Short mmCIF file of C-alpha atoms (C1' of nucleotides) in Angstrom, two decimals:
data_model
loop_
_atom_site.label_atom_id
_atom_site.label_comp_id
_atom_site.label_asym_id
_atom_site.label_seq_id
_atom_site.Cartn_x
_atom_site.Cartn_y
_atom_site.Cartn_z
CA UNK A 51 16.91 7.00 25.62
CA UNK A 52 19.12 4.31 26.35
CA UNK A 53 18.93 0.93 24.76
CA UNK A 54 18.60 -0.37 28.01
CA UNK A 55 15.92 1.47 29.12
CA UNK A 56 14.09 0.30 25.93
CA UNK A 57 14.23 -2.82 26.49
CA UNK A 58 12.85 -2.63 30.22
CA UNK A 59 10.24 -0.59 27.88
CA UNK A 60 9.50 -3.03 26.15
CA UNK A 61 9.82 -6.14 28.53
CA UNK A 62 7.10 -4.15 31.21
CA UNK A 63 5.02 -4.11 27.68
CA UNK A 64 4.95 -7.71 27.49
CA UNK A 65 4.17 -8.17 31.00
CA UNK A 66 1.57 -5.84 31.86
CA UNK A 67 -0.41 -7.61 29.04
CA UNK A 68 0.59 -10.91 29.77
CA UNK A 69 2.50 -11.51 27.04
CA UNK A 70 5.51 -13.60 26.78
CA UNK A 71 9.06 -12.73 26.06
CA UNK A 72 9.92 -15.50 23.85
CA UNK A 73 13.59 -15.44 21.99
CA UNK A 74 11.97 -15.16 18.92
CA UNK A 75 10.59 -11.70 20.09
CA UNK A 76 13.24 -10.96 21.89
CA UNK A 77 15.50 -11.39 18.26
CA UNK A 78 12.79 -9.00 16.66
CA UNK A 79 13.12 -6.46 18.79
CA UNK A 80 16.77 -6.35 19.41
CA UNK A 81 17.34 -6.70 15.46
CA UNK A 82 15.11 -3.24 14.53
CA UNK A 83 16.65 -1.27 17.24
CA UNK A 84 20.26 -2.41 15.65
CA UNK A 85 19.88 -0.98 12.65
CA UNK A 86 19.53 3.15 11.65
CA UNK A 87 18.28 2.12 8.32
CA UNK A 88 14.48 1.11 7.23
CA UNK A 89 13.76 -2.28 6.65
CA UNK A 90 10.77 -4.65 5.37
CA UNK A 91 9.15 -7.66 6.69
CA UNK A 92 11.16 -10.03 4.40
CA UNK A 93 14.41 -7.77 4.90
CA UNK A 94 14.57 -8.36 8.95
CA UNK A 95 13.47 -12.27 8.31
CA UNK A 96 16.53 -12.13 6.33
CA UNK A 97 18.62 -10.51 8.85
CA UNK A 98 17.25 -13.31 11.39
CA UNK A 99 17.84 -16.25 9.54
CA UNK A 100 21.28 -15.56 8.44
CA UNK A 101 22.58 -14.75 12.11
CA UNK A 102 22.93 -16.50 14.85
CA UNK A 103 20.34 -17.63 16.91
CA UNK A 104 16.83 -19.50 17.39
CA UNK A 105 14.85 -19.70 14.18
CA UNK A 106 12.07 -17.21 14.03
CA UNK A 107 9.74 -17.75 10.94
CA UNK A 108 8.34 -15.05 8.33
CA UNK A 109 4.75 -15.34 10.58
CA UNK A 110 6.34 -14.75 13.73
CA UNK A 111 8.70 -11.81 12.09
CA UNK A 112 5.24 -10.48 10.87
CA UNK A 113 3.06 -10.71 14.45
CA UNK A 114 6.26 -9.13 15.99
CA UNK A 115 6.57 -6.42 13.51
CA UNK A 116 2.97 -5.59 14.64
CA UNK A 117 3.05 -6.21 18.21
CA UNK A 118 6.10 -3.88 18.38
CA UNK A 119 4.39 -1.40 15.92
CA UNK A 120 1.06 -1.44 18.44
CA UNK A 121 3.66 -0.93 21.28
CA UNK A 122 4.72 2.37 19.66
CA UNK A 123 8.38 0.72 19.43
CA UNK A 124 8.57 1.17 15.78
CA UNK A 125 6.65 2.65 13.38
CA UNK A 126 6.03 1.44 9.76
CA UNK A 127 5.95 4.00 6.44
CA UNK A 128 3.99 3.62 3.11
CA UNK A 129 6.51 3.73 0.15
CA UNK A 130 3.66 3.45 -1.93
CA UNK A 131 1.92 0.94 -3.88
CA UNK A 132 1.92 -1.81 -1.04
CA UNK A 133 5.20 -1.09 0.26
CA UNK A 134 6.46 -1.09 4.19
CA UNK A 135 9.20 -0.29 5.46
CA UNK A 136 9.74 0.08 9.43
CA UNK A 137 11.90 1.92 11.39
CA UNK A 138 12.31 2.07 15.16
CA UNK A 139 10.88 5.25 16.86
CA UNK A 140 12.47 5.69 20.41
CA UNK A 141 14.64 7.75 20.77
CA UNK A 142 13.95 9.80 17.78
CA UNK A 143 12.11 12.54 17.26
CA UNK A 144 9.04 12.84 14.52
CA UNK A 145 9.95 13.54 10.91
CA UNK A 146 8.92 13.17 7.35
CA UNK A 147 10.49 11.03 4.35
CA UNK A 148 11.91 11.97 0.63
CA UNK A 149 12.08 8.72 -0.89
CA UNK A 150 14.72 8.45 -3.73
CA UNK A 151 12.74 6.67 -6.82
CA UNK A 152 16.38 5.89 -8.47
CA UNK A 153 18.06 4.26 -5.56
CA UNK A 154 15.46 3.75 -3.20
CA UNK A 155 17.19 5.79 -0.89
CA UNK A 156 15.20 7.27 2.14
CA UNK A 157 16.12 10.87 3.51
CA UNK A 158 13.96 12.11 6.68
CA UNK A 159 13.54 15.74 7.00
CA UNK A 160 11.43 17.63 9.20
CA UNK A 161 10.25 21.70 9.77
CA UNK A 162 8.22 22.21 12.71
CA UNK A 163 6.90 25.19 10.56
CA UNK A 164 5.14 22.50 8.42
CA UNK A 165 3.94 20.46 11.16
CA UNK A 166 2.01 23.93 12.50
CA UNK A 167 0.55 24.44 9.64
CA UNK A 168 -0.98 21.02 8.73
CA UNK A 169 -1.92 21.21 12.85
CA UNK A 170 -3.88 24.60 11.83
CA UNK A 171 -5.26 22.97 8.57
CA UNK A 172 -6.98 19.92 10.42
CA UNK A 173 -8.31 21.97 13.57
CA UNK A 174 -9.71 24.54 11.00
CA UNK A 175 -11.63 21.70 9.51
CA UNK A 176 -12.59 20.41 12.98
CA UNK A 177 -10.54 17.30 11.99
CA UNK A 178 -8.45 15.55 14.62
CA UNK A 179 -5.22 14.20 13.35
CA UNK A 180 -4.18 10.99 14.74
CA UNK A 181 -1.31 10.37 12.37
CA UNK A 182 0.07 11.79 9.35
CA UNK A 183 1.96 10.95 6.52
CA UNK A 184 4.57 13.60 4.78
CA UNK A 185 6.13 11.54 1.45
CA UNK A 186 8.37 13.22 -1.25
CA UNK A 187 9.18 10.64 -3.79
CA UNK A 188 11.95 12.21 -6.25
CA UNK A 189 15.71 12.16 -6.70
CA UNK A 190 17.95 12.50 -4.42
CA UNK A 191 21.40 14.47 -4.76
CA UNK A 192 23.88 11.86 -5.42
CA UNK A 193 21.22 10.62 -8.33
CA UNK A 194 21.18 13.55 -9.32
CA UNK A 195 25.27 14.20 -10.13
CA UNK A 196 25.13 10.44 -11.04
CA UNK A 197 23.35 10.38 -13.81
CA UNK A 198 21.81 13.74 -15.08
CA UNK A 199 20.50 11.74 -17.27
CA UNK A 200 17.54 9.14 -16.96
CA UNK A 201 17.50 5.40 -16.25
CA UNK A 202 19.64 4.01 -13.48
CA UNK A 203 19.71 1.68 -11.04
CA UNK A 204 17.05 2.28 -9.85
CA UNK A 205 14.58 -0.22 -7.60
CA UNK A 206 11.71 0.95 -9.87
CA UNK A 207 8.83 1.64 -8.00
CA UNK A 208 6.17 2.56 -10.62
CA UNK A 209 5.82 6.18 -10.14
CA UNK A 210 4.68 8.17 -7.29
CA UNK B 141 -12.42 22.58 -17.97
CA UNK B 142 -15.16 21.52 -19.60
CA UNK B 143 -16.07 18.15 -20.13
CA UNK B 144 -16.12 17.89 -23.94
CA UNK B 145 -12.90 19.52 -24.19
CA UNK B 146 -11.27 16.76 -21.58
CA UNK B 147 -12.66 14.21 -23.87
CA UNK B 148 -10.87 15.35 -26.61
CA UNK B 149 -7.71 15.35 -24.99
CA UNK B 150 -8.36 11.74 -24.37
CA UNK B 151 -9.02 10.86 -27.34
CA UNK B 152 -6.07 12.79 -28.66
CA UNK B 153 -3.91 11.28 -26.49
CA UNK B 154 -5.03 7.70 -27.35
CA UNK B 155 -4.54 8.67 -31.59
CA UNK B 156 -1.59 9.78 -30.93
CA UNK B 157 -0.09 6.75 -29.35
CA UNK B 158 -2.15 4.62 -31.79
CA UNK B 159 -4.33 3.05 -28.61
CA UNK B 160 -7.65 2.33 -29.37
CA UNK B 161 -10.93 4.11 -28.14
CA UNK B 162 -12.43 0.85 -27.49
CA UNK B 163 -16.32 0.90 -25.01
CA UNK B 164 -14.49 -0.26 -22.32
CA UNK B 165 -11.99 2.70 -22.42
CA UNK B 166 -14.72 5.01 -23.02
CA UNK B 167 -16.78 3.29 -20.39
CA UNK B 168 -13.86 3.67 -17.47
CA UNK B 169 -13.07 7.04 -18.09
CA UNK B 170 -16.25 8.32 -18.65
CA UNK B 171 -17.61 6.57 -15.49
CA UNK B 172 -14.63 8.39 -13.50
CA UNK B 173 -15.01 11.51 -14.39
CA UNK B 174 -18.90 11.24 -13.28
CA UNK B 175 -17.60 10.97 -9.68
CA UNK B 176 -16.30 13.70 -7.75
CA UNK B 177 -15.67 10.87 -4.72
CA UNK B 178 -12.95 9.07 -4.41
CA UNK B 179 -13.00 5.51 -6.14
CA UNK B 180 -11.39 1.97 -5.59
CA UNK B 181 -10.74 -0.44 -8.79
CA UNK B 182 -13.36 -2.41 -7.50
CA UNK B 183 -15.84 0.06 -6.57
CA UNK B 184 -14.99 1.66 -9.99
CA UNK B 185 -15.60 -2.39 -11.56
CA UNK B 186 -18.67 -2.70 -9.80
CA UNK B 187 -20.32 0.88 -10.99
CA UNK B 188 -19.47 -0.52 -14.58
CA UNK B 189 -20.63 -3.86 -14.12
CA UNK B 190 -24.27 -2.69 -12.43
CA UNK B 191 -25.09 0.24 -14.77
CA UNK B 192 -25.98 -0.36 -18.62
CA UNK B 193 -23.74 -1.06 -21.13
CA UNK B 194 -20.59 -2.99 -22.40
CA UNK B 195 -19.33 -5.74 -20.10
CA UNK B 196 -16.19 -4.15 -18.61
CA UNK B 197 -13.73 -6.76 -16.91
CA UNK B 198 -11.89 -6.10 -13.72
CA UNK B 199 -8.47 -6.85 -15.78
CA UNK B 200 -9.80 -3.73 -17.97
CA UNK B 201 -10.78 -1.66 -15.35
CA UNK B 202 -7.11 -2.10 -14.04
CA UNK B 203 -5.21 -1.75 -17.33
CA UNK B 204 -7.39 1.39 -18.07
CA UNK B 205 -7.04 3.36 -14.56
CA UNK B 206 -3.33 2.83 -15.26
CA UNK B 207 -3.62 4.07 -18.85
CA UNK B 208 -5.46 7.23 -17.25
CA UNK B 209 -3.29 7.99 -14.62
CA UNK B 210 -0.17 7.49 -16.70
CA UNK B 211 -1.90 9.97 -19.40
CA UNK B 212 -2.37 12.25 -15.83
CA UNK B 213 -5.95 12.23 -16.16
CA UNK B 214 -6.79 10.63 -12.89
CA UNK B 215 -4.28 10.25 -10.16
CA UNK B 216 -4.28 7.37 -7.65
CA UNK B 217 -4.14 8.34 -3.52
CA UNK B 218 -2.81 5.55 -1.78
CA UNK B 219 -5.02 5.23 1.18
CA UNK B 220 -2.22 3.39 3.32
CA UNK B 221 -2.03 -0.26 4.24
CA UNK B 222 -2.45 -1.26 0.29
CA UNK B 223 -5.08 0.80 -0.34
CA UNK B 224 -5.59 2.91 -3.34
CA UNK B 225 -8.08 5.34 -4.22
CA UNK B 226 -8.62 7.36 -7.59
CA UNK B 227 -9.99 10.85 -8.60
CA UNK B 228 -10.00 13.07 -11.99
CA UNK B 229 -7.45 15.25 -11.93
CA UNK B 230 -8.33 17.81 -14.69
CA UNK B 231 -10.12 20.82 -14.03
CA UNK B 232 -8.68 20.10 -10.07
CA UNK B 233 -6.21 21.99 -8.40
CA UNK B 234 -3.56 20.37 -6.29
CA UNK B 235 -4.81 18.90 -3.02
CA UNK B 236 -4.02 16.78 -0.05
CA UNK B 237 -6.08 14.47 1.90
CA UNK B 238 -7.76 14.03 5.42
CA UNK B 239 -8.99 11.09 6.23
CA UNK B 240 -11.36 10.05 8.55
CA UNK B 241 -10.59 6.65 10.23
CA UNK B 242 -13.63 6.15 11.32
CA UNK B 243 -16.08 6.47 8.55
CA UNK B 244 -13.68 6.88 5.49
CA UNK B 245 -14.72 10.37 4.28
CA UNK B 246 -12.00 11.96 2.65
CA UNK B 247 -11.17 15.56 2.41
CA UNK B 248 -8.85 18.00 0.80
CA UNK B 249 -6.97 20.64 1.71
CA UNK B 250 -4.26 22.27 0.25
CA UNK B 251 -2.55 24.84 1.69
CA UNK B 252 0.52 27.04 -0.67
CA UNK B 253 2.41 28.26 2.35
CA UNK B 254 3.16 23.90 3.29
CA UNK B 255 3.83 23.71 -0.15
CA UNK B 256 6.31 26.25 -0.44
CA UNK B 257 8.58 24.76 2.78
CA UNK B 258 8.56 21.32 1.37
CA UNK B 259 9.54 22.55 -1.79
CA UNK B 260 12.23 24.32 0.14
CA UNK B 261 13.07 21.44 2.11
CA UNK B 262 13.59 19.11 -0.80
CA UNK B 263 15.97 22.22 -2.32
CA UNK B 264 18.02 22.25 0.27
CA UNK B 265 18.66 18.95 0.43
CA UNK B 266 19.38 18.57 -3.35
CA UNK B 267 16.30 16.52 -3.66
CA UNK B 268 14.54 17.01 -6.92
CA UNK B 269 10.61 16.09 -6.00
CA UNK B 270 8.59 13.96 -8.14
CA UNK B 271 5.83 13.86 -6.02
CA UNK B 272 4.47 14.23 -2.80
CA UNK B 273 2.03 12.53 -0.24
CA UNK B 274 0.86 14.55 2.45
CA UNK B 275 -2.14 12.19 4.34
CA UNK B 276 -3.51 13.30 7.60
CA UNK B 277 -5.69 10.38 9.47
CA UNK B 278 -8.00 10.80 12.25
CA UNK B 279 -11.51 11.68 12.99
CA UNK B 280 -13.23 14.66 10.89
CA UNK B 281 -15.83 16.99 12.82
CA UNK B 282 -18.72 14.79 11.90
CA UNK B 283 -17.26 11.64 13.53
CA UNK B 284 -16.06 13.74 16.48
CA UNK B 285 -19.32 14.87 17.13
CA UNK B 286 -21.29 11.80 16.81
CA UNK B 287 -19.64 10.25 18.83
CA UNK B 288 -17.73 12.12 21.50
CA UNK B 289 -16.71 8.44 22.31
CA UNK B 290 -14.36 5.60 20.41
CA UNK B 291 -15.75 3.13 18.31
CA UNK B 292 -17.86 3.28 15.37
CA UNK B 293 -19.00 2.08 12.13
CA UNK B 294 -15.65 2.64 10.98
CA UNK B 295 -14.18 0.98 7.89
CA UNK B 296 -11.68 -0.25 9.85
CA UNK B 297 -7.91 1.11 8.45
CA UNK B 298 -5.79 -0.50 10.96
CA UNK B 299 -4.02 2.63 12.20
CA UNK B 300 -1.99 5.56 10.21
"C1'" DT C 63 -6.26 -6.67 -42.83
"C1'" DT C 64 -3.36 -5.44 -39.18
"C1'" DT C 65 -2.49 -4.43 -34.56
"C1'" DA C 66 -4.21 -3.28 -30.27
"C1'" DT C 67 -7.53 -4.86 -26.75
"C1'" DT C 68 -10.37 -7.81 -24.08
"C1'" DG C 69 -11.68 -11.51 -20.87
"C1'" DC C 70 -10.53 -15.31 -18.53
"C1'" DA C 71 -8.27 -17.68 -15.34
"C1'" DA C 72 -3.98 -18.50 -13.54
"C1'" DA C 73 -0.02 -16.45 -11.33
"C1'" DG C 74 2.13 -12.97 -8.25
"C1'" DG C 75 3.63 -10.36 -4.19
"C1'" DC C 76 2.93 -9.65 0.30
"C1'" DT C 77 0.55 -10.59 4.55
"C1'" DT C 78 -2.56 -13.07 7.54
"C1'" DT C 79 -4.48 -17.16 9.65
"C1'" DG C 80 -6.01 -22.00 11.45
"C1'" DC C 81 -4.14 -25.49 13.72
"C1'" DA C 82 -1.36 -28.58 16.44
"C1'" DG C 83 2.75 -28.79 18.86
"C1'" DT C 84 5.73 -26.06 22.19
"C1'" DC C 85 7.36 -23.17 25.75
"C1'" DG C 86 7.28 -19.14 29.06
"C1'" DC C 87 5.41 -18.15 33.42
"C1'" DG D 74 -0.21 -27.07 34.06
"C1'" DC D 75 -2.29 -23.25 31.59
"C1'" DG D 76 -2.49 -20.05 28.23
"C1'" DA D 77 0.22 -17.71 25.00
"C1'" DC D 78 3.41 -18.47 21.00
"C1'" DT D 79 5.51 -20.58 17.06
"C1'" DG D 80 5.94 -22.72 12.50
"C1'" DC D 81 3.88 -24.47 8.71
"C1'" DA D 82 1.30 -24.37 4.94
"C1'" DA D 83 -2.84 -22.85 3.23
"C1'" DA D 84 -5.73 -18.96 2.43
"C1'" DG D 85 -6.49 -13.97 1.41
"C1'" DC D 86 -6.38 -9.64 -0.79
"C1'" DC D 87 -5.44 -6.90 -4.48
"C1'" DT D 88 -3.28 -6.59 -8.84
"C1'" DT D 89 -0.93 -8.24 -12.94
"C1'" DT D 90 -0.24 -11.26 -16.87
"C1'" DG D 91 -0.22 -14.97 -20.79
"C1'" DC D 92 -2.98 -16.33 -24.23
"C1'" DA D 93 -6.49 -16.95 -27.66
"C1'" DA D 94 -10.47 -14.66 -29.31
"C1'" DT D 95 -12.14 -10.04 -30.86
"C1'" DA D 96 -12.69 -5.56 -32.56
"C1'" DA D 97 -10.82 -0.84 -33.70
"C1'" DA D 98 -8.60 1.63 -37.50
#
DNA sequence: TTTATTGCAAAGGCTTTGCAGTCGC
DNA sequence: GCGACTGCAAAGCCTTTGCAATAAA
């Protein structure tokens, strides 16, 4: 989809719940769909306030990230113990996350194969999935070779 | 795995480390392994703190969960959003979780096949897992046949 | 006795919220 | 002009932590 067409997306959004496009949402929005990478809260407040443009507070950066979350523009993942990150969703197809403990690193992978089978799983159990989450914490290749050893740089998240 | 034996290994693994088999430690861990539901801290606090015996703080019942799960005797499911949830571990196979969204039942599945492609997944991406997560949310049969509608007495997650 | 442990209350990390001023529509 | 939005700072939620008293070993 074309980041054009997003953002008509998202603008008819606003409108058809009479919302307003204010610049600080407007900054919000454009800034997730600029980046490939995940990002927290605090991360994209950071982003804001150190480019150019009108001030948009940690509150605002928080109703946004929810607004545009609700929307189905982006889509936020657990790391665990209290951690978000979000990611922006159009455009991309579904897929899981290995989640590198040593650098913090975040791979997506996804088998459809897997997806069947959890799909089976559920309607066997006459549950209806709504959502799921599909989280390998580990180490990642390039950890891995690094060190073969222990320690590192790692970001530390307690375990998994 | 019968109980006595699991207490032993506790207590082994406490003399060994030199920690001390204090009531409160004895209190926690006995007290979670009389559940077969899933527990919060504070649920877990407020068991302790209504039943008979030893006052048991809520900074204990922290520190000690943490001692458990460290010692892999109960693990810790985070429920999304912040949430965290506890079960015994020993005597339990591997599982992952359903949960319902609307009245916070949890169930397991596990199923080796899903296991086996994320394993291969991970291998083929040089990723070495630690861990994994694998969380479906939704409604389980119960819910679904309730009510055939929305709503509920839900707990209320926000979404998955 | 020695060292680990407890409880308390304060501090933390992250997110949400009440309110008054502001701005899109 | 009206109702939604923003920023601020305070409040919340859950968990962790420093410290002095306490209790295992």
């Amino acid at each position: 989809m074309k980041h054009a067409a997003i953002v008509k997306r998202f603008e008819e959004y606003l409108r058809e719940r009479q919302l307003k496009l204010t610049a600080q949402r407007r900054r919000v929005f454009e800034r997730s769909f600029a980046t490939h990478e995940h990002f927290t809260a605090e991360t994209l407040y950071e982003w804001l306030r150190d480019e150019d443009g009108p001030p948009v507070s940690r509150a605002t950066v928080y109703r946004t990230l929810d607004l545009l979350e609700r929307g189905g523009f982006i889509e936020s993942l657990d790391i665990g113990r209290g951690g978000l990150v979000y990611e922006h969703v159009l455009g991309h197809r579904h897929h899981d996350h290995m989640i590198c403990l040593e650098c913090g690193r975040i791979e997506e992978f996804h088998d459809e194969r897997i997806e069947a089978l959890q799909e089976e799983a559920a309607r066997s159990r006459g549950f209806e999935i709504e959502a799921h989450v599909h989280r390998l914490t580990g180490r990642c290749r390039a950890c891995r070779n690094r060190g073969a050893s222990r320690g590192g740089a790692g970001r530390g998240s307690k375990r998994a």
